[in-house]
Steps between C-alpha positions, in 0.01 A plus 500: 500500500256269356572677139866410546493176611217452144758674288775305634311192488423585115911607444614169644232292287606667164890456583427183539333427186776670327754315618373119453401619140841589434604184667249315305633659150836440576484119593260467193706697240824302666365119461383636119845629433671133581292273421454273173155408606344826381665552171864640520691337324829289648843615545639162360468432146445118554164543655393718096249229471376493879082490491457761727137670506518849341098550586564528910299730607588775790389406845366697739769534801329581844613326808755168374290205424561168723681207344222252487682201417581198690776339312882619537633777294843494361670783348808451298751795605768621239807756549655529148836596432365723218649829642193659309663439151404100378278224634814315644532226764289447798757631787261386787188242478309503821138340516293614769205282624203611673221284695200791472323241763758491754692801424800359475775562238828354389786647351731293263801591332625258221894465435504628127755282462287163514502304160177472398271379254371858271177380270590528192883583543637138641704532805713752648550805808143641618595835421508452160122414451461925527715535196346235335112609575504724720300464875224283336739261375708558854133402661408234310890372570493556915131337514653181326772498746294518813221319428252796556281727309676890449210714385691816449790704473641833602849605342689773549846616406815664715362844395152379689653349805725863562127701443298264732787510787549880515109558427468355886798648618754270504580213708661456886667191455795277690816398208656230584854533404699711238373500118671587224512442125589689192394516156602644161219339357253712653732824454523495860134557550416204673794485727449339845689664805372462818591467872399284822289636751150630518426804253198668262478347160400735245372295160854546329682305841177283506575393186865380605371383817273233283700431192882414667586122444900525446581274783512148606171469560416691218088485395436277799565795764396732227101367507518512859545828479235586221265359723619684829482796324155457308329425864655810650320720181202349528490587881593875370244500245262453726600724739278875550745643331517305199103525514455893484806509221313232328351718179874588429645180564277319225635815235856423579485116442246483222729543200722194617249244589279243312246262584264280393244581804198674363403850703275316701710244593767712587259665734403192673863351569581834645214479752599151550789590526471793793351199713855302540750600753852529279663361764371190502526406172734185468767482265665240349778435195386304252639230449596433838875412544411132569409483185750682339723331284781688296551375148707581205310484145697628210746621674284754740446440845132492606289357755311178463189392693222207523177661390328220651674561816429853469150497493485289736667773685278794445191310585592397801648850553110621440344234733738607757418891480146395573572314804409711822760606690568332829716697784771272619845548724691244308817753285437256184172676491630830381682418219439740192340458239750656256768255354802642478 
């Protein structure tokens, strides 16, 4: 008996070992694969002359490093409309903002319709800063607006978003009403046609669920529901599930998505990462509909906004997320966070 229990004992050890190496190679040959940091060159033809190290050398991936750094990390999310085939517009700019002291994070979604000021380019739609340079320029453009510093990027296209949503499974999400919309643009392939009532999103309906905006409401409702949907992946990614599929989740996304994150910063925002709850990460449209004002220039609708103002805004929105949280009975309590 004693043999067995050694032999087993030795079985177990080496499986093991086995596993978190292949787990190890496939989070480090994932974060080389993406990322600008260590030499591959960028997707977007504006960023030809970007002074990106070509000398990084490979790190040694064991157990995920800890983020040691005290100051807030902001990282500049981008859904092109590329479909795979040119750089594009910027479909969806989200920033998400993480305290690695607290462990509290932040979700915004900017209105890509908000007139802006693009360096270099004069004035005009956020959207177009991707077409113009890319998601540096788009970076450089959303830290300007806010008032805070974006360190880095992570874009990926439609193709990307369909890999990383049927990579974990799909979704189980609530629609709200009736979608539809048509387009001969697209030859049909981006058609949205969906139904109310609770149902599984694979990434093709996924992508419907977070692109639809033909209504009255239009991007307004349609950021709401990027950021719904965004909290309910994250709470899938991390998930058992998604853990043990993780090796062939990473090989599915990695030929849609750029970053600027080194490896080893990759690997220390994911183990930040694992330490906040998905659910309670607040969410909020930027800018807020208070300070919303819609504009004509040229002709084109767009949406105006106080940058002073909105600063203003997001700081405060930052002290508040560090303020402990006091129980109370009183129903003006439990408002949302989300604006609407």
């Amino acid at each position: 008996m004693r043999k067995i229990l050694k032999w087993l004992g030795i079985s177990v050890t080496a499986a093991v070992l086995l596993v978190g190496g292949y787990y190890a190679y496939s989070i480090y040959h994932f974060t080389n694969q993406i990322s600008v940091a260590t030499g591959q060159d960028s997707k977007f033809k504006p960023q030809a002359q970007s002074q990106s190290p070509t000398n990084v050398q490979p790190v040694e991936v064991s157990l995920p490093p800890e983020w040691d750094g005290k100051e807030r990390v902001n990282i500049l999310l981008l859904g092109g409309d590329s479909r795979g085939e040119d750089s594009g517009r910027s479909d969806s700019v989200m920033v998400a903002s993480v305290d690695p002291v607290t462990k509290k994070a932040t979700l915004m979604s900017i209105l890509r319709d908000t007139f802006v000021d693009i360096p270099g380019h004069g004035q005009g739609r956020l959207n177009a800063a991707f077409s113009y340079g890319g998601p540096d320029l788009t970076r450089q453009t959303v830290s300007d607006l806010l008032g805070i510093p974006i360190q880095y990027y992570v874009y990926t296209d439609f193709n990307g978003f369909i890999a990383l949503v049927d990579s974990v499974g799909g979704i189980d999400l609530d629609v709200e009403k009736d979608m539809y919309y048509t387009s001969k643009a697209d030859k049909h392939q981006f058609d949205i046609d969906l139904k109310k009532g609770m149902q599984h999103m694979d990434g093709k309906t996924a992508l419907q669920y977070v692109r639809f905006r033909h209504d009255a409401t239009s991007d307004f409702t349609r950021t709401e529901r990027q950021r719904k949907f965004i909290t309910e992946l994250g709470g899938k990614i991390q998930s058992t599930s998604s853990l043990i599929k993780l090796p062939s989740i990473l090989n599915s996304i990695s030929p849609y998505i750029e970053t600027n994150l080194s490896t080893t910063e990759m690997l220390q925002l994911a183990s930040l990462g694992f330490n906040i709850d998905a659910k309670t990460i607040a969410k909020q449209q930027i800018p807020p509909n208070e300070l919303v004002r819609e504009t004509t220039v040229k002709g084109a609708q767009v949406l105006g906004v106080d940058q002073r103002k909105l600063k203003s805004f997001v700081q405060n929105m930052f002290e508040q997320e560090n303020k402990p949280v006091t129980t109370t009975t009183d129903s003006a309590a439990t408002k949302t966070n989300d604006t609407p």
